[in-house]
mmCIF file of C-alpha atoms in Angstrom:
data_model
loop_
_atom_site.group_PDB
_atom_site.id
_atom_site.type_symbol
_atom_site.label_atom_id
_atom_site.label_comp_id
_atom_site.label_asym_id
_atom_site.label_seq_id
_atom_site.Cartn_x
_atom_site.Cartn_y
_atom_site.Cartn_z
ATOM 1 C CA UNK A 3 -7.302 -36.544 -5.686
ATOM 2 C CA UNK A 4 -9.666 -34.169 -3.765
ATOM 3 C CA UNK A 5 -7.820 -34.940 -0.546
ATOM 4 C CA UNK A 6 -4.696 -34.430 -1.946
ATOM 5 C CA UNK A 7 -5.424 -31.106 -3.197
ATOM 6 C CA UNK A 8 -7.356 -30.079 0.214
ATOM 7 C CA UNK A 9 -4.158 -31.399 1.843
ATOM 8 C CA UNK A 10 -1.923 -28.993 0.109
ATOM 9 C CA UNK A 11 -4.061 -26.205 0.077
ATOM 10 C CA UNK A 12 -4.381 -26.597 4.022
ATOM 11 C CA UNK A 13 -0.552 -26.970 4.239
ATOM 12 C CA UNK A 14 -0.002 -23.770 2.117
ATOM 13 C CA UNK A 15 -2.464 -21.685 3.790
ATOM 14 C CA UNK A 16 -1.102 -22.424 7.347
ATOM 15 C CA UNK A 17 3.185 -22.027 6.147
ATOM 16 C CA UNK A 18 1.910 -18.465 4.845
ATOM 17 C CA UNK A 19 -0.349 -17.231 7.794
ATOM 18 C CA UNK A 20 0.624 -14.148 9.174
ATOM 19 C CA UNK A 21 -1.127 -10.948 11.043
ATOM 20 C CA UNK A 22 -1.080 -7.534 9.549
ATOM 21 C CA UNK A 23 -0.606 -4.127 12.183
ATOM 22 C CA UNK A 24 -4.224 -4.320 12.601
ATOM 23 C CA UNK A 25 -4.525 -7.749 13.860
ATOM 24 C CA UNK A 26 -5.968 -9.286 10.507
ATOM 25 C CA UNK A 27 -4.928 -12.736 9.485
ATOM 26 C CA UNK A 28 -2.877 -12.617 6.228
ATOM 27 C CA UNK A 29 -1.552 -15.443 3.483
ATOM 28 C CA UNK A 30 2.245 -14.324 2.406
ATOM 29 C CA UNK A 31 4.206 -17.117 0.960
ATOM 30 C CA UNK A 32 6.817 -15.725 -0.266
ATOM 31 C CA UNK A 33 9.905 -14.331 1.694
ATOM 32 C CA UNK A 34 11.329 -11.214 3.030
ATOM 33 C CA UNK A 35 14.546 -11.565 0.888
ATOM 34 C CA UNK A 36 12.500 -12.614 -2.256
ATOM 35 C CA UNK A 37 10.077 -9.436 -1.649
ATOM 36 C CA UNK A 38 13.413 -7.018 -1.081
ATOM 37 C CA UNK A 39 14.997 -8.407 -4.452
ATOM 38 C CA UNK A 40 11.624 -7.581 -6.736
ATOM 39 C CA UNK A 41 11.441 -4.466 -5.170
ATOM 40 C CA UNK A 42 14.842 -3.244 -5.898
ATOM 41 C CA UNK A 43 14.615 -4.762 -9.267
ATOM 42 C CA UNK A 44 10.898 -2.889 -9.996
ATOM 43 C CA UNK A 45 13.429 0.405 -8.531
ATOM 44 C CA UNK A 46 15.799 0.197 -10.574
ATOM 45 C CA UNK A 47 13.797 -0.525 -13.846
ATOM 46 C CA UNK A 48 11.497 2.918 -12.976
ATOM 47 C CA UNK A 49 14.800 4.994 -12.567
ATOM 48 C CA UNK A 50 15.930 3.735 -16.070
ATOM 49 C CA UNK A 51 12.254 4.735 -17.337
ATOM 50 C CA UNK A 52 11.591 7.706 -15.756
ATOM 51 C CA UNK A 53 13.149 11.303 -15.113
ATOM 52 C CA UNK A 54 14.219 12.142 -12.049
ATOM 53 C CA UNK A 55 13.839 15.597 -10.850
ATOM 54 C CA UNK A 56 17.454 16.852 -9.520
ATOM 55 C CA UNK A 57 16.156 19.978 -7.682
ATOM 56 C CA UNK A 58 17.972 20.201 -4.652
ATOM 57 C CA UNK A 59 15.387 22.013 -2.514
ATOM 58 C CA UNK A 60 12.807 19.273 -3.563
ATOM 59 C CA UNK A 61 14.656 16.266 -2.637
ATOM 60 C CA UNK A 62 15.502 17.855 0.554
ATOM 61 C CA UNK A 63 11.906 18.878 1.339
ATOM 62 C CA UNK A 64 10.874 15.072 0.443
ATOM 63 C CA UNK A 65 13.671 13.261 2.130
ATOM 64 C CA UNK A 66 13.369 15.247 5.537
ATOM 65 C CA UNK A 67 9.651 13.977 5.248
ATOM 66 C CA UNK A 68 10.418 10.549 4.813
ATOM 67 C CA UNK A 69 13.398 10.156 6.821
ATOM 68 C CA UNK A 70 10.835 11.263 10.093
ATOM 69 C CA UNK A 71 8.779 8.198 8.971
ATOM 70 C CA UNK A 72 11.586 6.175 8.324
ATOM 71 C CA UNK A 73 12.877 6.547 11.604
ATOM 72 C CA UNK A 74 9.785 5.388 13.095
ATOM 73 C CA UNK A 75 9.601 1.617 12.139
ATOM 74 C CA UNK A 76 10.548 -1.313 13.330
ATOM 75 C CA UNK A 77 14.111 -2.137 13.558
ATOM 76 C CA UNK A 78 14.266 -4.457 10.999
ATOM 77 C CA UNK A 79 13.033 -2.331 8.303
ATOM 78 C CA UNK A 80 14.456 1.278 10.109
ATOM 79 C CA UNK A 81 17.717 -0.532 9.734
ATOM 80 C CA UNK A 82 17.710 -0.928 5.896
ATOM 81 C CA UNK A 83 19.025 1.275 3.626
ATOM 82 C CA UNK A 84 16.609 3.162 2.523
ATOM 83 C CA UNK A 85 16.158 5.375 -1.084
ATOM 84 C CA UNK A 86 14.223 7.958 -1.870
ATOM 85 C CA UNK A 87 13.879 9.449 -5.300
ATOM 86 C CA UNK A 88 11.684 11.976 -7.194
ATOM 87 C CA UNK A 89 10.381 11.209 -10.181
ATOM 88 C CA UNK A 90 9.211 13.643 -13.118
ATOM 89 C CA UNK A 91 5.882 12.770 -13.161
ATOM 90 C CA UNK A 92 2.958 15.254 -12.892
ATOM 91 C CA UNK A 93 0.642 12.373 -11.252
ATOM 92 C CA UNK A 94 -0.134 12.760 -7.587
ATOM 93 C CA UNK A 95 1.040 10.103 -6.608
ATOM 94 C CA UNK A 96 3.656 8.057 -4.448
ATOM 95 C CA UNK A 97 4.783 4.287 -3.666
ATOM 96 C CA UNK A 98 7.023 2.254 -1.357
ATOM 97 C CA UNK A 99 9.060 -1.223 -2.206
ATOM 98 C CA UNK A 100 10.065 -3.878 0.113
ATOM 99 C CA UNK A 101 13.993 -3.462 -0.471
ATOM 100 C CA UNK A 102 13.998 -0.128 1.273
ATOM 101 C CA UNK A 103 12.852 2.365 -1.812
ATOM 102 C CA UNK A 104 10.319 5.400 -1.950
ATOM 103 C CA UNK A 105 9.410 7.143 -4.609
ATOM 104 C CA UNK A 106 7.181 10.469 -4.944
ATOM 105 C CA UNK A 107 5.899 12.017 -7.711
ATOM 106 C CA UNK A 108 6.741 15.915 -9.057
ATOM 107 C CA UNK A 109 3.045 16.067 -9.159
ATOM 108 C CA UNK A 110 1.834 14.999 -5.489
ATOM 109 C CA UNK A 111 3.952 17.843 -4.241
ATOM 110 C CA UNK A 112 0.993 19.987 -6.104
ATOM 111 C CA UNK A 113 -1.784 18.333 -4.127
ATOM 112 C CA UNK A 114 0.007 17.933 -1.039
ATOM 113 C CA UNK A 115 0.204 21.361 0.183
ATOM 114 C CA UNK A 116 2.082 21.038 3.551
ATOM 115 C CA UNK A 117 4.389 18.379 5.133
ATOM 116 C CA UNK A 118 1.678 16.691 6.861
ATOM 117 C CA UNK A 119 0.085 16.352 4.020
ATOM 118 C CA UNK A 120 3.555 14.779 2.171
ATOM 119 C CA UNK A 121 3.816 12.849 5.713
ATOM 120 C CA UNK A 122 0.310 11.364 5.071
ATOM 121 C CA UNK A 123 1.112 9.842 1.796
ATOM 122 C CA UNK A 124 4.676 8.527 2.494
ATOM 123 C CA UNK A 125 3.411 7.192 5.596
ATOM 124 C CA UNK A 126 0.449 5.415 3.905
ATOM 125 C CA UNK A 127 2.705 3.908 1.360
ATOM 126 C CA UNK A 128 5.290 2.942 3.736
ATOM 127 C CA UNK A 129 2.528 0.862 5.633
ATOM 128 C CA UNK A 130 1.934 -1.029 2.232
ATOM 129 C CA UNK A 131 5.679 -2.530 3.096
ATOM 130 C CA UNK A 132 5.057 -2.865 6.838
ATOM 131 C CA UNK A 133 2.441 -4.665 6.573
ATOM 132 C CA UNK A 134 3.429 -6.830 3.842
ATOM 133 C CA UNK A 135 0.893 -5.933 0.930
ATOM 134 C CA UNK A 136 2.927 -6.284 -1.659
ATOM 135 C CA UNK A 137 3.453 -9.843 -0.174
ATOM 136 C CA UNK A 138 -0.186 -10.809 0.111
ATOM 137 C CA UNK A 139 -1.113 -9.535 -2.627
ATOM 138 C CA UNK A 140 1.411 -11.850 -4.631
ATOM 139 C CA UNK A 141 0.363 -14.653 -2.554
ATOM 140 C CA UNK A 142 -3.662 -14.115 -3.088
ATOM 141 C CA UNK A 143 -2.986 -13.976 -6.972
ATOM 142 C CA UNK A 144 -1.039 -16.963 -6.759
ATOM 143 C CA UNK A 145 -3.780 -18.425 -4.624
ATOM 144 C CA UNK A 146 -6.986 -17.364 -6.885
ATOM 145 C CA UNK A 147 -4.935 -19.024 -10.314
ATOM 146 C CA UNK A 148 -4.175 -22.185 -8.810
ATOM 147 C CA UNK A 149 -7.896 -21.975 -7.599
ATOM 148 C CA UNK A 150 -9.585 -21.948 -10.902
ATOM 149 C CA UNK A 151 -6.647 -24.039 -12.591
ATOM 150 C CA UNK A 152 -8.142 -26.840 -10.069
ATOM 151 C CA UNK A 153 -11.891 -25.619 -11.203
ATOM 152 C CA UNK A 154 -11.295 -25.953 -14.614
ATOM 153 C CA UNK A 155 -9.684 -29.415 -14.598
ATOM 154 C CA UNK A 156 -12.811 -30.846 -12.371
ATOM 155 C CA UNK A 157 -14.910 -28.936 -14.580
ATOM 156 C CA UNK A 158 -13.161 -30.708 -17.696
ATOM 157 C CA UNK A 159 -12.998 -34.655 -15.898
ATOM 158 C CA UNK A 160 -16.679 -34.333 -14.950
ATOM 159 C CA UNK A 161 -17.341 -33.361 -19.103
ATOM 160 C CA UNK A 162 -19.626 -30.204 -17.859
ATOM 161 C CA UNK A 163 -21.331 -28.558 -20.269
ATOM 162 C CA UNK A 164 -20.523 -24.980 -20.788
ATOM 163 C CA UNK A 165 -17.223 -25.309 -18.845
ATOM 164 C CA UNK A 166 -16.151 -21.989 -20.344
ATOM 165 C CA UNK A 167 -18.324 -20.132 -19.708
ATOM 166 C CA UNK A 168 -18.604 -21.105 -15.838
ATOM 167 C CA UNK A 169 -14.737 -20.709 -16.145
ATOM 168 C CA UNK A 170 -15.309 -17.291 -17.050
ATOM 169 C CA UNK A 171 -17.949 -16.252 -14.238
ATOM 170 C CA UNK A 172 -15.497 -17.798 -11.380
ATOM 171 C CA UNK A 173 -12.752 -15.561 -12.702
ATOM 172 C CA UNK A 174 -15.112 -12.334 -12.720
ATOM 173 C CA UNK A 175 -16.255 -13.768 -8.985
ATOM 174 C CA UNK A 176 -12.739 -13.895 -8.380
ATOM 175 C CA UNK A 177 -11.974 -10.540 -9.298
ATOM 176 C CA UNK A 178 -15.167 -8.887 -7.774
ATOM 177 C CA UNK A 179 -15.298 -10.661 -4.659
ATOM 178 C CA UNK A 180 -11.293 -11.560 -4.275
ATOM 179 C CA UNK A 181 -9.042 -8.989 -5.250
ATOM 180 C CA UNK A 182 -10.792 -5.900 -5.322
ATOM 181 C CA UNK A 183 -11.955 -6.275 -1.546
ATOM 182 C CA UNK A 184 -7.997 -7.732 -0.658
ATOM 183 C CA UNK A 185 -6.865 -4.433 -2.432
ATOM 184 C CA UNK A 186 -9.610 -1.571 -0.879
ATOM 185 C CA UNK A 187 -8.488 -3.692 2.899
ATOM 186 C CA UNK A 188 -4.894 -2.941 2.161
ATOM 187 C CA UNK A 189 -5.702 0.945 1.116
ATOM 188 C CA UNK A 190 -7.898 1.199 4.151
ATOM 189 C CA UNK A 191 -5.339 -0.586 6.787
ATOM 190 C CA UNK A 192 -2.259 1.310 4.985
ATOM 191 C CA UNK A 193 -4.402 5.160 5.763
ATOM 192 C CA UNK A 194 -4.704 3.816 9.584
ATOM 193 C CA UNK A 195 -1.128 2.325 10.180
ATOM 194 C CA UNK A 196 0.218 5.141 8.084
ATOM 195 C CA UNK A 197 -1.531 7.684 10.280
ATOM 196 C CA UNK A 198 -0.133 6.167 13.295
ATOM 197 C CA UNK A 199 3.743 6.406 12.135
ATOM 198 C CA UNK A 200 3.335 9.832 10.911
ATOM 199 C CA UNK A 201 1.976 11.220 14.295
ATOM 200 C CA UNK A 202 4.657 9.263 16.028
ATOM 201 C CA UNK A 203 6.904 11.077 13.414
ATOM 202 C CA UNK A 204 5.110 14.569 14.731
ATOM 203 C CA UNK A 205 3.299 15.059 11.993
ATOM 204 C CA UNK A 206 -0.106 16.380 12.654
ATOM 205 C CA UNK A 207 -2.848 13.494 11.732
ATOM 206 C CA UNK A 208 -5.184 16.457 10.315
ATOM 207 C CA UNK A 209 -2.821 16.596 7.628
ATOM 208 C CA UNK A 210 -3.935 12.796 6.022
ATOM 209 C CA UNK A 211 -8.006 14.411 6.220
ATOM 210 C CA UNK A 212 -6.951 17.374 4.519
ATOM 211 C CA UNK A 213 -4.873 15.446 1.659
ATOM 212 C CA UNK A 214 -7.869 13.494 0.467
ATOM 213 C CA UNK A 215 -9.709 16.256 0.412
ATOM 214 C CA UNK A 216 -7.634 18.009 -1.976
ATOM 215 C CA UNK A 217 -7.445 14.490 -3.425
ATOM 216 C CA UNK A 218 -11.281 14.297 -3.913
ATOM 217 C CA UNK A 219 -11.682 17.736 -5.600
ATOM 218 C CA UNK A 220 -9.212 16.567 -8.017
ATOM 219 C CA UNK A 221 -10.723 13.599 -8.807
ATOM 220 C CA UNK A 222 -12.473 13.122 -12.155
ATOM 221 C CA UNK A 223 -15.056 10.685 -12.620
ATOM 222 C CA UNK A 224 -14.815 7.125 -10.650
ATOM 223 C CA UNK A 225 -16.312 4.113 -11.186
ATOM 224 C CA UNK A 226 -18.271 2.536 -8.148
ATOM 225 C CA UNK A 227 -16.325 1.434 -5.388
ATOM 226 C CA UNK A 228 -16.759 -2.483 -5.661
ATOM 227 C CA UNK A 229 -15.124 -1.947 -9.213
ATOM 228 C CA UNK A 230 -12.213 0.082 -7.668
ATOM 229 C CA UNK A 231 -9.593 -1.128 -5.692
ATOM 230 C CA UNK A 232 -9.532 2.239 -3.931
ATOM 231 C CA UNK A 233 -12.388 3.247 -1.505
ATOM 232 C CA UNK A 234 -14.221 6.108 -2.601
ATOM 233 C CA UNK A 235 -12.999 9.295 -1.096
ATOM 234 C CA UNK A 236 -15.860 10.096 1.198
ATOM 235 C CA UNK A 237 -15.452 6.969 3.195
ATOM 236 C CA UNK A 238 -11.817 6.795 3.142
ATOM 237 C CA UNK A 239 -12.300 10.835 4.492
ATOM 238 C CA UNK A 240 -14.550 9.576 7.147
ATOM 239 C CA UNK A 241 -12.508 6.794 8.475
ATOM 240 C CA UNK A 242 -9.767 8.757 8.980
ATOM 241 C CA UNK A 243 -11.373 11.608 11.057
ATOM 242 C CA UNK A 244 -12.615 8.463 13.210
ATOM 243 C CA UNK A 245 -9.212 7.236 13.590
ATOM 244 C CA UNK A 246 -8.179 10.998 14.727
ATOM 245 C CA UNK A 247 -8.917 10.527 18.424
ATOM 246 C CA UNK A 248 -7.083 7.374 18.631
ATOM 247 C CA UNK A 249 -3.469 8.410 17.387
ATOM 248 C CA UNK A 250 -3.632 12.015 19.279
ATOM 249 C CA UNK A 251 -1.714 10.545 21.909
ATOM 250 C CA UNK A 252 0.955 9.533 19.798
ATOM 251 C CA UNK A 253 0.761 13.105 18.603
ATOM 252 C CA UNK A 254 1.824 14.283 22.221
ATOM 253 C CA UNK A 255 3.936 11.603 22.829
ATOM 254 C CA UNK A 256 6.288 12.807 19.753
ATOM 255 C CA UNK A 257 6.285 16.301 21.104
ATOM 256 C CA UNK A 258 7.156 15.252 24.646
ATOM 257 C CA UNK A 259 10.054 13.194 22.829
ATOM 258 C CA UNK A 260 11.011 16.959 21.210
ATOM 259 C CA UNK A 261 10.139 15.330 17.484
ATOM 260 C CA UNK A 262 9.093 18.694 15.860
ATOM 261 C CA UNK A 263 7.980 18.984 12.123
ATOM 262 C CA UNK A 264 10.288 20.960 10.484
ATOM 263 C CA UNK A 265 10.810 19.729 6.879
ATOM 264 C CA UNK A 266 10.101 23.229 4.945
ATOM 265 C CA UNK A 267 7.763 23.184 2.291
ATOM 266 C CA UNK A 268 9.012 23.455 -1.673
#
């Protein structure tokens, strides 16, 4: 039975192995066109939930933004058709579905004070999609439960004592050691690869360090960062004035294209 479940586990792992924009290996297992239909699903289901705001000098201001990013990817996903909506929410916050949908909070457009600031988060959360978080994320879940459904059953044939409890500690492991570290990867890859499209957009990179500032001195209190599936401010801060440097080029390479950043500010 043990080689049967290495077998498949082995099998699994090397159908699903793919590389993220940063070169790091990745487990997705499940398909473009299965990602595309929860994501329009998850869209759809928010727009029923949640006001919209209708303001036509927002949603201009927000889709100029995006659009710059938008036209920036890859073919396959520049080519989709992509939504944007603005929800009625006075979080600061902001996602992106596979399917081709963005949505950006009322109350981000209070902390992000310019549109290279906007750029910054729409181009972080459009990195989620490129590389496939959403995806992997699935997949690792998927991964961890089958994992300790397999633990518990060996724990259970071999009659160990205090199975639950053990049971219990591999799923906190899990957790602590899994998903939290999968999740603070993703935030830190998505600031990097989302850097890189919105200077290619001509959005100035500057604009993603002085976002999570504003960010930080909003911030309440946070727990520690291994509890968090975010990194803590200051690092995340510090990476991305590291990563400056590297995506100036693409800075000047927009300009020399004529991309200018000209989506006026609400």
């Amino acid at each position: 039975m043990k080689n049967w479940v290495l077998g498949l586990c082995i099998g699994v792992l090397m159908c699903g192995c793919k590389t993220s924009p940063t070169g790091r290996t990745q487990i997705a297992l499940y398909s473009s066109t299965q990602m595309a239909e929860l994501g329009n699903a998850s869209f759809e289901e928010l727009k029923k939930s949640t006001p919209i705001e209708n303001e036509p000098t927002v949603n201009t201001y927000v889709q100029c933004v995006a659009n710059k990013i938008i036209n920036e990817l890859p073919n396959e996903l520049r080519n989709q058709q992509w939504e944007v909506v603005v929800f009625k929410d006075p979080t600061a916050n902001a996602f992106a579905l596979p399917g081709g949908k963005i949505g950006v909070h009322t109350g981000l457009l209070e902390v992000a004070k310019s549109q290279h600031q906007l750029a910054a988060v729409i181009g972080h959360e459009v990195a989620h999609v490129i590389a496939e978080h959403a995806n992997e994320r699935m997949s690792q879940g998927a991964l961890v439960q089958t994992g300790l459904q397999i633990g518990s059953a060996a724990l259970q044939m071999g009659e160990v004592q205090y199975r639950g409890e053990i049971m219990q500690a591999l799923g906190l492991g899990a957790q602590l050691g899994i998903v939290l570290p999968f999740s603070r990867s993703h935030e830190s890859e998505a600031d990097i690869v989302g850097l890189e499209y919105m200077a290619k957009a001509g959005f100035d990179p500057n604009g993603a360090v002085l976002l999570w500032e504003n960010m930080n001195k909003n911030a309440g209190e946070r727990q520690p960062e291994f509890l968090s599936t975010h990194p803590a401010p200051e690092n995340r801060i510090s990476k991305l004035k590291q990563a400056l440097p590297k995506v100036a080029p693409l800075l000047e390479q927009a300009k020399a294209e004529g991309k200018r950043a000209n989506c006026k500010a609400v």
